PDB file of C-alpha atoms in Angstrom:
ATOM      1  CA  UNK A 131      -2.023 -21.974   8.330  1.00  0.00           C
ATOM      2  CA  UNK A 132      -1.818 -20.060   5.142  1.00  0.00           C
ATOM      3  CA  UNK A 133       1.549 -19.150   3.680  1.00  0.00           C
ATOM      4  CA  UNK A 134       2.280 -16.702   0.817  1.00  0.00           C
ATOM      5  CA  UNK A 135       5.412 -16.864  -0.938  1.00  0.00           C
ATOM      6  CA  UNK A 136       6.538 -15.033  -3.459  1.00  0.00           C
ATOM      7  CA  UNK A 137       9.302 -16.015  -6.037  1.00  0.00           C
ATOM      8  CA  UNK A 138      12.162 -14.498  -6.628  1.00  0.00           C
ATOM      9  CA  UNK A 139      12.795 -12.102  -3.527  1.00  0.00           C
ATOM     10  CA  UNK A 140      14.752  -9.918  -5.341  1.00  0.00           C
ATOM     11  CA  UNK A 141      15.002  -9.201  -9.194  1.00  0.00           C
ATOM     12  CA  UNK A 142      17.213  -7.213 -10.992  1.00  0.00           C
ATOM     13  CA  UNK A 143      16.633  -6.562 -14.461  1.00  0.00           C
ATOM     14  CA  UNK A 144      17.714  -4.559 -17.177  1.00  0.00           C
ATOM     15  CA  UNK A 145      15.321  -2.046 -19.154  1.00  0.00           C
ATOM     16  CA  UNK A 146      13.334  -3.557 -21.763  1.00  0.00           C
ATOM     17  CA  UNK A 147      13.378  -7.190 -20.598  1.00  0.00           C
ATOM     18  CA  UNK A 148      10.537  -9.182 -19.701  1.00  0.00           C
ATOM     19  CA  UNK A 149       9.891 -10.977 -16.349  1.00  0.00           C
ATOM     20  CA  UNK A 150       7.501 -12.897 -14.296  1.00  0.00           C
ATOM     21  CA  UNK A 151       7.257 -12.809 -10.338  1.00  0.00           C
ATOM     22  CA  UNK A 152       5.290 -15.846  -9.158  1.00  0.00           C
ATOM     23  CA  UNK A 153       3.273 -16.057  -5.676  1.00  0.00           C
ATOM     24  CA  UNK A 154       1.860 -19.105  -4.190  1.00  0.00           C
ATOM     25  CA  UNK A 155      -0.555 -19.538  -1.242  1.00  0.00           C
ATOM     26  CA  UNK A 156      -1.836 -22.554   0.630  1.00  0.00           C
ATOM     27  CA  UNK A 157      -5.009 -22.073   0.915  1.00  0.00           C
ATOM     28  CA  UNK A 158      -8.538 -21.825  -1.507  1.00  0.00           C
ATOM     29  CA  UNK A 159      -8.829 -18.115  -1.798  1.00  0.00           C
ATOM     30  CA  UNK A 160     -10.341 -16.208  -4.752  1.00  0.00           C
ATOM     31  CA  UNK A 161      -9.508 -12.946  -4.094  1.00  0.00           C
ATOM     32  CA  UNK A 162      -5.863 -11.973  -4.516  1.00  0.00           C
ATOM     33  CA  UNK A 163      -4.439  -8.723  -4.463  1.00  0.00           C
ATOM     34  CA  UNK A 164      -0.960  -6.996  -5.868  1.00  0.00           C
ATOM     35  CA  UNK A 165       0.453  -3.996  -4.771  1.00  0.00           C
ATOM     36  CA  UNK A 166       3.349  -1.836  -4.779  1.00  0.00           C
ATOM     37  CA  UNK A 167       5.639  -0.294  -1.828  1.00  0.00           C
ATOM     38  CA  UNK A 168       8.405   1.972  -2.609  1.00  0.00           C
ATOM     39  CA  UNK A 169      10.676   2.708  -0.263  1.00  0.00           C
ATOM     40  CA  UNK A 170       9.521   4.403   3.158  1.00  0.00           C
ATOM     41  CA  UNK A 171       5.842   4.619   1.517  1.00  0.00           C
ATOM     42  CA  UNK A 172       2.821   2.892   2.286  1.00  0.00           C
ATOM     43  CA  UNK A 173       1.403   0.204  -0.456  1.00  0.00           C
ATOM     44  CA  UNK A 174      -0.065   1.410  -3.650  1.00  0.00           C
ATOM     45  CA  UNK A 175      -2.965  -0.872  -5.261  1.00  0.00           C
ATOM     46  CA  UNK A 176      -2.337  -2.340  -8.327  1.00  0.00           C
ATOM     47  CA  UNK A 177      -4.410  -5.277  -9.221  1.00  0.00           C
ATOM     48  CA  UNK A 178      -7.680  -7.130  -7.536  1.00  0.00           C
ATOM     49  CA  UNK A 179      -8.038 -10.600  -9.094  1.00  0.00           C
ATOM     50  CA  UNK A 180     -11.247 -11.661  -7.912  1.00  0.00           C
ATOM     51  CA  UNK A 181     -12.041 -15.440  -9.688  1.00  0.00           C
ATOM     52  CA  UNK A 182     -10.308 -18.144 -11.276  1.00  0.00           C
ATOM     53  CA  UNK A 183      -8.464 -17.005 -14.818  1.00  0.00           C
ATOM     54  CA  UNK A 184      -9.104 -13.555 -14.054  1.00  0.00           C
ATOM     55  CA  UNK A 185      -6.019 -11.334 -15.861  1.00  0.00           C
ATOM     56  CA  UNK A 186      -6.063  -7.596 -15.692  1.00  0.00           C
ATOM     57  CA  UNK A 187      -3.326  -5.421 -17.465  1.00  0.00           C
ATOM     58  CA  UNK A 188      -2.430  -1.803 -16.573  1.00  0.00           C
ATOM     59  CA  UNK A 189       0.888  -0.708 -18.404  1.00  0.00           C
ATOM     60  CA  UNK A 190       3.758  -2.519 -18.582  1.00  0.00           C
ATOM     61  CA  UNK A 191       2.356  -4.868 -15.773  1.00  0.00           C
ATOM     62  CA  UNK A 192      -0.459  -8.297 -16.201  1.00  0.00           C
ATOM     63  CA  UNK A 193      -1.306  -9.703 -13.379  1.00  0.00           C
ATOM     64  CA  UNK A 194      -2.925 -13.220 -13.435  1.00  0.00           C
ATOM     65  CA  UNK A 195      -4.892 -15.636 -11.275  1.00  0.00           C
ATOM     66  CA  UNK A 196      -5.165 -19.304 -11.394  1.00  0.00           C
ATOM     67  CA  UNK A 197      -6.930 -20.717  -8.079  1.00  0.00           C
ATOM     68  CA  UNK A 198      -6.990 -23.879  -8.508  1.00  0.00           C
ATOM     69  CA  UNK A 199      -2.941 -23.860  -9.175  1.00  0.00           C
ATOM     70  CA  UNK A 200      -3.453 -21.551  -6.038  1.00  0.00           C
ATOM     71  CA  UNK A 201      -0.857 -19.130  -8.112  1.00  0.00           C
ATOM     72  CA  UNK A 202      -1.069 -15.840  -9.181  1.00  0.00           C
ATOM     73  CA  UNK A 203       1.712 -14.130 -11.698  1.00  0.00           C
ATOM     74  CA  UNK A 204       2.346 -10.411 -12.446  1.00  0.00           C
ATOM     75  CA  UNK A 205       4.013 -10.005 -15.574  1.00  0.00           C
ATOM     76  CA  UNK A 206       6.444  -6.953 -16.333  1.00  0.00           C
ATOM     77  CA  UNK A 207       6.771  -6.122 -19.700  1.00  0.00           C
ATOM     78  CA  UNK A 208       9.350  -4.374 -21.407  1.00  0.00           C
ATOM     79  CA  UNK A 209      10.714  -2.511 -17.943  1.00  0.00           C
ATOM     80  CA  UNK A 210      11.620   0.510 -17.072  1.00  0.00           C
ATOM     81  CA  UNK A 211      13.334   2.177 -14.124  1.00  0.00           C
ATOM     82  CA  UNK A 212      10.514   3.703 -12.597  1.00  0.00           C
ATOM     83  CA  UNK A 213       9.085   0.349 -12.041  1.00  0.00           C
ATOM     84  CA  UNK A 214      11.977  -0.270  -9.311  1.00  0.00           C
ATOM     85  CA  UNK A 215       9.957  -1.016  -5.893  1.00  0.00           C
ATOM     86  CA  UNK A 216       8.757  -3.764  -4.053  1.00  0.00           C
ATOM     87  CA  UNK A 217       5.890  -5.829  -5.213  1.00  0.00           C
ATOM     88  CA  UNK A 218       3.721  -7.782  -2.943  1.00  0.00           C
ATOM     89  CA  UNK A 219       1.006 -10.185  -3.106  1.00  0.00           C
ATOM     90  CA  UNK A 220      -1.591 -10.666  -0.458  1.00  0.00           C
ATOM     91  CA  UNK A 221      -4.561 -13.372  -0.200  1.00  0.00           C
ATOM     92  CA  UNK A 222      -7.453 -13.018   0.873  1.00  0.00           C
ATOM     93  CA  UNK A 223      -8.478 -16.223   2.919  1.00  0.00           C
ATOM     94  CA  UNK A 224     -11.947 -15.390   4.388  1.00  0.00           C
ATOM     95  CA  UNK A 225     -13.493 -13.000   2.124  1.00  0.00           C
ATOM     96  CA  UNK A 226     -13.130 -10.809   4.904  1.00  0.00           C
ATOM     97  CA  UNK A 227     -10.501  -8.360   3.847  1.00  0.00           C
ATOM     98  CA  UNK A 228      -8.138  -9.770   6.595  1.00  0.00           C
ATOM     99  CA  UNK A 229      -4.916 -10.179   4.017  1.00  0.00           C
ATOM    100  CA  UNK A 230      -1.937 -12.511   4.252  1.00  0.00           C
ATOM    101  CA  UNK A 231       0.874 -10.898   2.090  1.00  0.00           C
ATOM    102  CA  UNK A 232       3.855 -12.485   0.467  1.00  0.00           C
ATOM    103  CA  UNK A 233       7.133 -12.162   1.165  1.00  0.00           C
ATOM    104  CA  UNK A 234       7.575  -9.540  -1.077  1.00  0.00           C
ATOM    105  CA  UNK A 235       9.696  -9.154  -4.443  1.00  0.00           C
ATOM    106  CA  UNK A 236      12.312  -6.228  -4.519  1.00  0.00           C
ATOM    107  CA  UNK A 237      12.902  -5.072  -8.799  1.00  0.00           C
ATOM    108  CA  UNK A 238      15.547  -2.977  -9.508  1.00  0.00           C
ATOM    109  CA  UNK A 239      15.738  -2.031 -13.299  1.00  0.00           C
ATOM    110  CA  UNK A 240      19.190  -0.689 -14.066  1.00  0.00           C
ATOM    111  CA  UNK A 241      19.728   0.692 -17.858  1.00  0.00           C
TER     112      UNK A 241
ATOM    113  CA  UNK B 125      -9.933   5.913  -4.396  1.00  0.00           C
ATOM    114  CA  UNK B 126     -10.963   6.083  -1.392  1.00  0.00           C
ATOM    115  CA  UNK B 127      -8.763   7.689   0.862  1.00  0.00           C
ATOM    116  CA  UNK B 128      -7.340   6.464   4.199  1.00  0.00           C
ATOM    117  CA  UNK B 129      -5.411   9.258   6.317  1.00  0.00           C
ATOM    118  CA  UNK B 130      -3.067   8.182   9.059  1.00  0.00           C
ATOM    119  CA  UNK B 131      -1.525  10.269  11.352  1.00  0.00           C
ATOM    120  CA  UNK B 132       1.374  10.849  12.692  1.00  0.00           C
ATOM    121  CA  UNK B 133       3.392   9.823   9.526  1.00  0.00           C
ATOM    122  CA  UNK B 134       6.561  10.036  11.701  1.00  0.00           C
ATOM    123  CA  UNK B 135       6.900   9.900  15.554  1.00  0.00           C
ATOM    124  CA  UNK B 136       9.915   9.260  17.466  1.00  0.00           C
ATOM    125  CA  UNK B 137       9.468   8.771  21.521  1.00  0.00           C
ATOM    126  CA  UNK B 138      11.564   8.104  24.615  1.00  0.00           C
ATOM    127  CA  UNK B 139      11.749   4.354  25.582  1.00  0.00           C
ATOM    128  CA  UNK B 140       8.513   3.701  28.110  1.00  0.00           C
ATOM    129  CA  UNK B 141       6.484   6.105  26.671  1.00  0.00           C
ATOM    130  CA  UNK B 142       3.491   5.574  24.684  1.00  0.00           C
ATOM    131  CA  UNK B 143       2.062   6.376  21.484  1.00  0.00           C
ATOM    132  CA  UNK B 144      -1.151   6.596  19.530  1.00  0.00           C
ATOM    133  CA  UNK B 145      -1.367   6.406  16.206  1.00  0.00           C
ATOM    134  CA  UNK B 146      -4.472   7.499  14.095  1.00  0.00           C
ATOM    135  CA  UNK B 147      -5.848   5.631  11.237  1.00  0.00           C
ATOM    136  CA  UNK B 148      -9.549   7.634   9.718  1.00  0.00           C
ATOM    137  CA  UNK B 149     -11.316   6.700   6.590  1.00  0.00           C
ATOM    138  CA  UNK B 150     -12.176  10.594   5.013  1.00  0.00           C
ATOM    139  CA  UNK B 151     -14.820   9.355   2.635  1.00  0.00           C
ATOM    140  CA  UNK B 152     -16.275   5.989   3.419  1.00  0.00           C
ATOM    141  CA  UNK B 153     -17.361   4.224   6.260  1.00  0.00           C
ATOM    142  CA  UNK B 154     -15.028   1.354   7.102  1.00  0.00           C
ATOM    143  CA  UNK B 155     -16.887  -1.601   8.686  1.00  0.00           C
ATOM    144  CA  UNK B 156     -13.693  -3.008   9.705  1.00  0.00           C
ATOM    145  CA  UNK B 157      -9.999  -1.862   9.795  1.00  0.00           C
ATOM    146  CA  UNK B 158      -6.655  -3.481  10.114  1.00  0.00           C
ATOM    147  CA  UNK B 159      -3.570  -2.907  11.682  1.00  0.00           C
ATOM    148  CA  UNK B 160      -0.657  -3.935  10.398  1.00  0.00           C
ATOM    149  CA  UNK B 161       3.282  -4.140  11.122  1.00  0.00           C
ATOM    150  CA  UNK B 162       6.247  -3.838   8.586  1.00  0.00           C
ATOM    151  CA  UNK B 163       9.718  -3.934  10.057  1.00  0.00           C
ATOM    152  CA  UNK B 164      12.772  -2.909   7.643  1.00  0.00           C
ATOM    153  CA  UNK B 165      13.312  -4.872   4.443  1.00  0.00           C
ATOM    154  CA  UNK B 166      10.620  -7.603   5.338  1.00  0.00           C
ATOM    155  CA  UNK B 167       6.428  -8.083   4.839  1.00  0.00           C
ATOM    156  CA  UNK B 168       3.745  -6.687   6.454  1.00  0.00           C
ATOM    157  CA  UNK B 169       2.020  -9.019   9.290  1.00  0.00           C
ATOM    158  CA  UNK B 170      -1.137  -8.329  10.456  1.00  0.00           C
ATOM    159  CA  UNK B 171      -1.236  -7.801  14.202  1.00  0.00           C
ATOM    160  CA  UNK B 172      -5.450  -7.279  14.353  1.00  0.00           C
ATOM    161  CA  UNK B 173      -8.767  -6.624  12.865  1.00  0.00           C
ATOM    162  CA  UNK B 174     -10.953  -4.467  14.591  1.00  0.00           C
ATOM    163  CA  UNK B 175     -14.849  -3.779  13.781  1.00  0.00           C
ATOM    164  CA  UNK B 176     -16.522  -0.493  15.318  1.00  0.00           C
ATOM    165  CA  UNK B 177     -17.890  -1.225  18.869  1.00  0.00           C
ATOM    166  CA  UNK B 178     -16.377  -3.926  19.833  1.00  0.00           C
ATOM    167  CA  UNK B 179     -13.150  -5.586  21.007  1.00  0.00           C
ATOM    168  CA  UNK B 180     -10.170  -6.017  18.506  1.00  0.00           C
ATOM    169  CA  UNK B 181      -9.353  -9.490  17.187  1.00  0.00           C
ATOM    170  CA  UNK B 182      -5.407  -9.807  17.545  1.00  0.00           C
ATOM    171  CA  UNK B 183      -3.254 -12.289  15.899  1.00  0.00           C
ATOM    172  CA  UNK B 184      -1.482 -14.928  17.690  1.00  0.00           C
ATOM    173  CA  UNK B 185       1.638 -13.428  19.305  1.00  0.00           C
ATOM    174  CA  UNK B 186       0.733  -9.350  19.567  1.00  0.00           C
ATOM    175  CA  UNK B 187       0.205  -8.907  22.924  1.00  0.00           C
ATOM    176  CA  UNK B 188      -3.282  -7.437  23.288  1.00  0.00           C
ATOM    177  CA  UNK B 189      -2.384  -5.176  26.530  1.00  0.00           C
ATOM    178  CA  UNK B 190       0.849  -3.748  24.422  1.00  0.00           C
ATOM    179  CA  UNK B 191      -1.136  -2.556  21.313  1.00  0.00           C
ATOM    180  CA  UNK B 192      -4.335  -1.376  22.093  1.00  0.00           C
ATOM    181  CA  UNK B 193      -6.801  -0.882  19.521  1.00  0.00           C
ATOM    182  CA  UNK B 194     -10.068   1.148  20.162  1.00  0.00           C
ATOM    183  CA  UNK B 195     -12.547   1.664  17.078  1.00  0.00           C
ATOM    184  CA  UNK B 196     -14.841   4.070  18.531  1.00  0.00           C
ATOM    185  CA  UNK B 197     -17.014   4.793  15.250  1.00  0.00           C
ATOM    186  CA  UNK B 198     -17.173   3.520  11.434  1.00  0.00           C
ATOM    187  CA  UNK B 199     -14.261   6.183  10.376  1.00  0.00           C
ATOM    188  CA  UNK B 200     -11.528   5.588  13.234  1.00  0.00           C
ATOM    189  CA  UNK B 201      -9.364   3.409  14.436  1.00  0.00           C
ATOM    190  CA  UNK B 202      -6.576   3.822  16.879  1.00  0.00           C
ATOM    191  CA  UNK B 203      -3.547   2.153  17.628  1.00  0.00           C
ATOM    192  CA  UNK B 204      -1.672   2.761  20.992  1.00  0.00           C
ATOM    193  CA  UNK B 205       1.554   1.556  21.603  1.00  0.00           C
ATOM    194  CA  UNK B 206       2.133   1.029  25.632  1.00  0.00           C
ATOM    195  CA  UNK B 207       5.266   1.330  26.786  1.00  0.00           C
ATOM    196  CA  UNK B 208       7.433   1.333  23.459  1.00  0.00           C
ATOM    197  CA  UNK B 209      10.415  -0.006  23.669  1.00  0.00           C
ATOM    198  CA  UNK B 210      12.809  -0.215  20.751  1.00  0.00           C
ATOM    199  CA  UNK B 211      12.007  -3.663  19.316  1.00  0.00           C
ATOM    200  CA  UNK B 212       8.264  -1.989  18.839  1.00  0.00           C
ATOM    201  CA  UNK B 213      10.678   0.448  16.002  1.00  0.00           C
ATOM    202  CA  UNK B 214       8.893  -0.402  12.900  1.00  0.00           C
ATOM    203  CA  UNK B 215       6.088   0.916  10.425  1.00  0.00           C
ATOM    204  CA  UNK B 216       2.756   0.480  11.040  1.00  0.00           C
ATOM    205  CA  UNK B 217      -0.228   0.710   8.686  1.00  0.00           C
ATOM    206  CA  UNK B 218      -3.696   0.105   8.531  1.00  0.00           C
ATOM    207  CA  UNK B 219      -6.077  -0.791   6.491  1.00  0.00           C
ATOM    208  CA  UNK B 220     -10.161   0.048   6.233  1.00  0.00           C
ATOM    209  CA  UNK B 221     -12.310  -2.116   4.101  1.00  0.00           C
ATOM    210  CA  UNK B 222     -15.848  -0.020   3.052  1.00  0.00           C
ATOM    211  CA  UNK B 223     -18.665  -1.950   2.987  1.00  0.00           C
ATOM    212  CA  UNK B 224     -19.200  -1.361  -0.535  1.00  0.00           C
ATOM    213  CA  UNK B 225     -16.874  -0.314  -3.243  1.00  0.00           C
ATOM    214  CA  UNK B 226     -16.473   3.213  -3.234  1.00  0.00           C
ATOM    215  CA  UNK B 227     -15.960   3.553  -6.765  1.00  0.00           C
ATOM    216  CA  UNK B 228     -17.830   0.633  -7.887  1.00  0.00           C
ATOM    217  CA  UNK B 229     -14.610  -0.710  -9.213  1.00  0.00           C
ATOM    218  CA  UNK B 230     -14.859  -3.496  -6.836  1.00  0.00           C
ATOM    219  CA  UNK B 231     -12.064  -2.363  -4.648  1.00  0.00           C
ATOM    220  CA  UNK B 232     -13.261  -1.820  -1.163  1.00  0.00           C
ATOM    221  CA  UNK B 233     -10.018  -2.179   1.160  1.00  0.00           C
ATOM    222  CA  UNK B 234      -7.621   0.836   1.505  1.00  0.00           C
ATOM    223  CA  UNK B 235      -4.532   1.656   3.060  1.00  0.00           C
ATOM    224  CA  UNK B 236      -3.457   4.320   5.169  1.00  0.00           C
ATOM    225  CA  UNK B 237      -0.013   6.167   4.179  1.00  0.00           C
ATOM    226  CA  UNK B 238       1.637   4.366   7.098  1.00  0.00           C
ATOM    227  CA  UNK B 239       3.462   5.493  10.588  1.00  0.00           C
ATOM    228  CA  UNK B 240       7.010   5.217  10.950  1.00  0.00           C
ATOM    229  CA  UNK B 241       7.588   4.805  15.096  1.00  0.00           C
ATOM    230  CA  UNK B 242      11.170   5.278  16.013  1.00  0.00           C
ATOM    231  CA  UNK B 243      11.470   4.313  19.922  1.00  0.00           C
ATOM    232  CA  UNK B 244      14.729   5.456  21.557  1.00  0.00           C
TER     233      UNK B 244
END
């Protein structure tokens, strides 16, 4: 059975720091996404990792993939309150678009 | 992106009612769609997958005569809840995944803006 987890659950962080969520799965899988919820909202795409050491970077965020590790990290640099949400990570097992997500990581930036 | 409308956004209904819940790809065509389930503060678990024309593929432990799923062409998908009952309260969203990347960006799986089903 495949199991995403995500580490920490919940990060809070001042403005300008620096900080790394990690999520692990069980499985191979190649194709890992990230995305973001805010509260009451469906999930907003953020990142599609698609092969082993691919690293995309949009703003303050990098997200990273490492398959054979079976980890994937999004990095949050220098932060800022509007990037207070939830952050997920889902794995793609089958290549099917069927997605396990992780358990989720709730950020709150305070000032 | 591609966009993925769902509808209702917000429904509340009477315990032992039921409800549908729409999920339509505007401008792809999804070869498959999922359904999933988010209750408060916790992840989303996929309850099925559904391709057009034939019968949903549900996970184990949603009951298949509870949520019924019909996929009656490559744009929709529906989701009916039977017989709600409070412990169904929670947000539901799907998913469509386009046969080809809309954009050409790679990115081929979309989410709809997600149904919020209060049951009294």
């Amino acid at each position: 059975e495949l199991k995403v987890e995500q580490n920490p659950l919940f990060l809070s962080m001042q403005e300008g720091k620096n900080y790394t969520i990690y999520c692990n799965y069980s499985t191979t899988s190649d194709r890992l996404y990230w995305y973001r919820q805010d509260p009451g909202k469906s999930l907003e795409s953020l990142f599609v990792l698609l092969s082993n050491g691919a690293v995309k970077q949009e703003g303050r965020l990098m997200a990273s993939l490492d398959t054979k590790a079976r980890l994937s990290t999004l990095h949050i640099t220098a932060a800022v309150h509007d990037l207070s949400a939830t952050y997920f990570c889902a794995v793609d097992m089958t290549s099917t678009d069927k997605l396990i997500f992780g358990t989720g990581t709730r950020l709150q930036v305070f000032p | 992106g591609a966009v993925v409308s769902q509808h209702p956004s917000w429904v509340i209904c009477k315990s032992g009612t039921s409800v549908k819940i729409e999920c339509r790809s505007l401008d792809f065509q999804a070869t498959t769609m999922f359904w999933y389930r988010q209750f408060p503060k916790q992840s989303l678990m996929l309850m099925a997958t559904s391709n057009e024309g034939s019968k949903a593929t549900y996970e184990q432990g949603v009951e298949k005569d509870k949520f019924l799923i019909n996929h009656a062409s490559l744009t929709l998908s529906t989701l009916t809840v039977t017989s709600a009952h409070p412990e169904d309260s929670s947000f539901y969203i799907c998913s469509a995944s386009a046969a080809l990347a809309p954009g050409g960006n790679n990115e081929k799986l979309f989410f709809g803006s997600g149904t919020q089903l209060s049951v009294l």
